[in-house]
C-alpha positions as MATLAB code, in Angstrom:
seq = 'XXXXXXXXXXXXXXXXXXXXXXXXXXXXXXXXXXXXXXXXXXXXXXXXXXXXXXXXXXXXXXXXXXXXXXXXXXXXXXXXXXXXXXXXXXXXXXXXXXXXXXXXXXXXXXXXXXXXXXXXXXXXXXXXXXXXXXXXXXXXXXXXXXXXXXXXXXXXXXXXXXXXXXXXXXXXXXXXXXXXXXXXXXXXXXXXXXXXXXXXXXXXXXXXXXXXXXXXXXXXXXXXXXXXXXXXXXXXXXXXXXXXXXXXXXXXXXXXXXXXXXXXXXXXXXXXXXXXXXXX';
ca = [
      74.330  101.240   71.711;
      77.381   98.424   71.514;
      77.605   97.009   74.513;
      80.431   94.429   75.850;
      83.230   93.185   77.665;
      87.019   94.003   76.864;
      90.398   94.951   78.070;
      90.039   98.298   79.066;
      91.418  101.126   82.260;
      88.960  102.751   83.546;
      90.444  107.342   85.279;
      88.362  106.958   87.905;
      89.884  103.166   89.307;
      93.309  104.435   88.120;
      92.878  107.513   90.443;
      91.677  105.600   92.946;
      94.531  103.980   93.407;
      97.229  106.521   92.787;
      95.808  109.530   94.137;
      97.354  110.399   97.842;
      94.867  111.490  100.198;
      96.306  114.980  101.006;
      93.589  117.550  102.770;
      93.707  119.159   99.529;
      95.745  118.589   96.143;
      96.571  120.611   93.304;
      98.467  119.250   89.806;
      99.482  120.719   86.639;
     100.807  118.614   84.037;
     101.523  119.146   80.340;
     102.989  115.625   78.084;
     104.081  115.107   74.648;
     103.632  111.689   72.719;
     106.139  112.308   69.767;
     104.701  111.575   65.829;
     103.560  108.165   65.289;
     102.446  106.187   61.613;
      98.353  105.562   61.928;
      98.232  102.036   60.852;
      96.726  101.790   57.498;
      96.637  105.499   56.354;
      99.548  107.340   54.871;
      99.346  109.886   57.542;
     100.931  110.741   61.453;
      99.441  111.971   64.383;
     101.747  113.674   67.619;
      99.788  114.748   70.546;
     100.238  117.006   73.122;
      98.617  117.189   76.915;
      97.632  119.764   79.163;
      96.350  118.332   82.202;
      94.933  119.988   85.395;
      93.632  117.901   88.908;
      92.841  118.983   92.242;
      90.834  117.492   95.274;
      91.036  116.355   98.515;
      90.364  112.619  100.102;
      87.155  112.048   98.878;
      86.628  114.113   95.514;
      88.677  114.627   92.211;
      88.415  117.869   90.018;
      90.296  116.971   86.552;
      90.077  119.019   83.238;
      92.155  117.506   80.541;
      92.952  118.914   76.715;
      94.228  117.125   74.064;
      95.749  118.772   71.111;
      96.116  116.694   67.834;
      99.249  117.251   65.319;
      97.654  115.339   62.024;
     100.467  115.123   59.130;
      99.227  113.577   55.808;
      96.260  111.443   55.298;
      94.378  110.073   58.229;
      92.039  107.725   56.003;
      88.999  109.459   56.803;
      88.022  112.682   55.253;
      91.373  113.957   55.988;
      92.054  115.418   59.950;
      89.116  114.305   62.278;
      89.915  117.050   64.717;
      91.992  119.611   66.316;
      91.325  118.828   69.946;
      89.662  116.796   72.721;
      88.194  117.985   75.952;
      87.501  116.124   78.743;
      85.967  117.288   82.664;
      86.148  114.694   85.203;
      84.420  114.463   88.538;
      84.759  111.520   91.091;
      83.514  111.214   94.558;
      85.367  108.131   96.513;
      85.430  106.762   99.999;
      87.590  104.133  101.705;
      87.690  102.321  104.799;
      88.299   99.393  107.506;
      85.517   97.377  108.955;
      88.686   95.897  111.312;
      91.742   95.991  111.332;
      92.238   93.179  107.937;
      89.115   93.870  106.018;
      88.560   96.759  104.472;
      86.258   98.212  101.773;
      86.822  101.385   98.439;
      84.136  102.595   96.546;
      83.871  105.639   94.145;
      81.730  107.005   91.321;
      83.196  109.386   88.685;
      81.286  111.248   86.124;
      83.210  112.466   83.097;
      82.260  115.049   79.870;
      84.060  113.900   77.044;
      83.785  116.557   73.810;
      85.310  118.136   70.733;
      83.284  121.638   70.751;
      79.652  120.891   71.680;
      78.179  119.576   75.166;
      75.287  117.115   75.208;
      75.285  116.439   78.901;
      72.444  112.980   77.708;
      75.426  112.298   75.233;
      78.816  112.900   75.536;
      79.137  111.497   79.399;
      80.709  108.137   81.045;
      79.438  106.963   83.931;
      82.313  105.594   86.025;
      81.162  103.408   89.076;
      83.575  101.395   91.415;
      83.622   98.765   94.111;
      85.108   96.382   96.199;
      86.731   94.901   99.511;
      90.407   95.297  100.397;
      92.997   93.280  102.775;
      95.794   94.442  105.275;
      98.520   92.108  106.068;
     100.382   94.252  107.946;
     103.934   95.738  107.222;
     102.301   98.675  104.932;
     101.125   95.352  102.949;
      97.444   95.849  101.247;
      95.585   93.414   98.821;
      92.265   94.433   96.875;
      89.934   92.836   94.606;
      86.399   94.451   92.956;
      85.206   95.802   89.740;
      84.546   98.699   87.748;
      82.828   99.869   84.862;
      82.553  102.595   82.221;
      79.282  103.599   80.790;
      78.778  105.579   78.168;
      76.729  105.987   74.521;
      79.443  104.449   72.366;
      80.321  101.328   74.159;
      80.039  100.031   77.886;
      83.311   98.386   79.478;
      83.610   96.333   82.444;
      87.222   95.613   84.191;
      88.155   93.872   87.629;
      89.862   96.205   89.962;
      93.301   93.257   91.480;
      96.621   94.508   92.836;
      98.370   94.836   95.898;
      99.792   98.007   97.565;
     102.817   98.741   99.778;
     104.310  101.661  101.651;
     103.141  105.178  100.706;
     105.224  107.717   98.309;
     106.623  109.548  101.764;
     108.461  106.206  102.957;
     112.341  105.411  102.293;
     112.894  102.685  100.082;
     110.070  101.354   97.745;
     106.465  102.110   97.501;
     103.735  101.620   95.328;
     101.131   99.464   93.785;
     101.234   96.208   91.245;
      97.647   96.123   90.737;
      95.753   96.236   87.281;
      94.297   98.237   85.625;
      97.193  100.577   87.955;
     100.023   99.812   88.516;
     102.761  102.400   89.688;
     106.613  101.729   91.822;
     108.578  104.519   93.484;
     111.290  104.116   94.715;
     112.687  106.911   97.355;
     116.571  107.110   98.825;
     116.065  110.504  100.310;
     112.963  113.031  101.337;
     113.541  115.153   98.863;
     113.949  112.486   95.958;
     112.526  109.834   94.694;
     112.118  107.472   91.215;
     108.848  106.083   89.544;
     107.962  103.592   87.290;
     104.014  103.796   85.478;
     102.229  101.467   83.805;
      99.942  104.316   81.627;
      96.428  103.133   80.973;
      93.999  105.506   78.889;
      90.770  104.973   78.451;
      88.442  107.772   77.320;
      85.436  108.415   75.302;
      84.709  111.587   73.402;
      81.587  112.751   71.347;
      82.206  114.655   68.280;
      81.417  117.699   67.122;
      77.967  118.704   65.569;
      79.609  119.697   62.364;
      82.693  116.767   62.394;
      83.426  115.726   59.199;
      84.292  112.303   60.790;
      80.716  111.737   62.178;
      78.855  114.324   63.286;
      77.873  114.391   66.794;
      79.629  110.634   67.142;
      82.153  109.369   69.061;
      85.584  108.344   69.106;
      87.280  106.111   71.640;
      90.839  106.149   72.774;
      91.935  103.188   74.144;
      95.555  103.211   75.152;
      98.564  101.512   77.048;
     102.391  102.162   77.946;
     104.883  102.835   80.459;
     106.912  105.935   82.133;
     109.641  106.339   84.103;
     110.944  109.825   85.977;
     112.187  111.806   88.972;
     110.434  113.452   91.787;
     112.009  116.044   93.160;
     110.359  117.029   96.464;
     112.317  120.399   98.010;
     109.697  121.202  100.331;
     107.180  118.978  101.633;
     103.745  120.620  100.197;
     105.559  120.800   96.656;
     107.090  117.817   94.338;
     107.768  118.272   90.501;
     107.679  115.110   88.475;
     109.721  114.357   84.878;
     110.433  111.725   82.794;
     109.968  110.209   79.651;
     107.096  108.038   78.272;
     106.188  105.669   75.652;
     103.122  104.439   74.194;
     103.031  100.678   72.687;
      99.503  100.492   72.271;
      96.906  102.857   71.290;
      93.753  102.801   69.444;
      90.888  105.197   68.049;
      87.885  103.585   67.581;
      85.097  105.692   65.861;
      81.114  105.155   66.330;
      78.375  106.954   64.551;
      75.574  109.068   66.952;
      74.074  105.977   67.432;
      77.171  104.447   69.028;
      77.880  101.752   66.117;
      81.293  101.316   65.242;
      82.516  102.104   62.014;
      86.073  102.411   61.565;
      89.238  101.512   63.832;
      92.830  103.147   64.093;
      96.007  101.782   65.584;
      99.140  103.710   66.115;
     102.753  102.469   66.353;
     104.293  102.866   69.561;
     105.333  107.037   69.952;
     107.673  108.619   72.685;
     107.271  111.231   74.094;
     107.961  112.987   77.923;
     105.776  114.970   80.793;
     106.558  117.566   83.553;
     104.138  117.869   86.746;
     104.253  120.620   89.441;
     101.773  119.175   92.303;
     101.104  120.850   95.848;
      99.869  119.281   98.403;
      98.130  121.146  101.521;
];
């Protein structure tokens, strides 16, 4: 197993941060990242998202699907694969021990596969921790860590930002904070504006048969940006569109054994999403 320190964003700190704490939530999401060159092969990849998340304050459900679009050559053996799956489960709790100091803390648990499930295999391990700071005037500062453990390779990230206002308020909202970092801006109840800085980082085993690397792993490591409308007509309901673009994105690929072999960039794609999202 490779282990070591990098530039990475972990789901479960991301959702930590961005997920309201409704009673209970329920989102449905599909996205499109438009055909992109792979760096070094003669071939282009498009992908396309289906995305489904529901919880309440202190638990996440999230199933994810990815569907690959290979065109020509991808350097190895031709496509690596049709599709990714992915089931995500985090537990998370937050708090004040006064009125300043406060404290967040979570633990996610995520199945990352192409067809087959090793549960000792294809898992990441997704703890989180640390202390937060209210300055009044909506005003919040926090500061602690997280990591992401898994059989290909283990990443460590500081959790740093600030957050201000909630989505509901008039005027702007949000959180400057990496590794999430999201703005809103609202001028009426029912409407609204937001700005994402899109973080992906996800690990996947491969299937038993792959002709990549059977039962490996391949490692998406990805950044850009969004920007949309939220359209709120009634208060348990908002639908979110926009457009997005990635700028950075990577596949790394690791035998069963978790060595790396072989690494993928992309050029940056665009591409859009739609979200319908209740809230109880």
């Amino acid at each position: 197993m490779k282990t070591g320190f990098n530039r990475c964003a972990l789901a479960a700190a991301v959702l930590a941060l961005s997920v309201p704490a409704h009673a209970l939530f329920l989102n449905a999401s599909s996205s499109f990242n438009g055909s992109t060159d792979v760096d070094g092969t003669n071939g282009e990849v498009a992908t396309t998202i289906y995305h489904v998340m529901g919880g309440g304050e202190h638990f996440i459900v999230d199933l994810k699907r990815t569907d690959y679009d290979f065109d020509g050559a991808y350097g190895v053996n031709g496509d690596p694969w049709d599709s990714l799956n992915r089931i995500f489960l985090d537990l998370r709790d937050e708090g004040q021990f006064n009125a300043q100091l406060g404290y967040f803390a979570g633990l996610g648990y995520a199945m990352g596969f192409e067809e087959d499930i090793h549960l000792s295999e294809n898992y990441s391990l997704m703890p989180r921790a640390g202390l937060s700071w209210n300055f009044g005037d909506g005003i919040k500062a926090f500061f602690g860590a997280a990591a992401n453990l898994n059989e290909a390779d283990n990443k460590f990230l500081p959790v740093l930002g600030v957050q201000f206002g909630k989505d509901a308020d008039l005027g702007w909202s949000g959180s400057v904070a990496y590794p999430a970092t999201r703005v809103l801006y609202r001028p009426s109840e029912t409407l609204a504006f937001e700005g994402v800085f899109l973080t992906v980082k996800e690990t996947y085993q491969l299937a038993d048969d792959s002709k990549v690397a059977s039962e490996g792993f391949v490692m998406e490591e990805s950044y850009g940006v969004s920007a949309g409308i939220i359209y709120t007509p009634v208060k348990m309901l908002n639908i979110r569109a926009g457009v997005q673009s990635f700028f950075d994105r990577e596949y790394t690929l690791y035998d069963r054994d978790g060595d790396e072999f072989a690494s993928y960039d992309t050029d940056p794609s665009l591409g859009g999403y739609v979200t319908v999202g209740l809230a109880f």
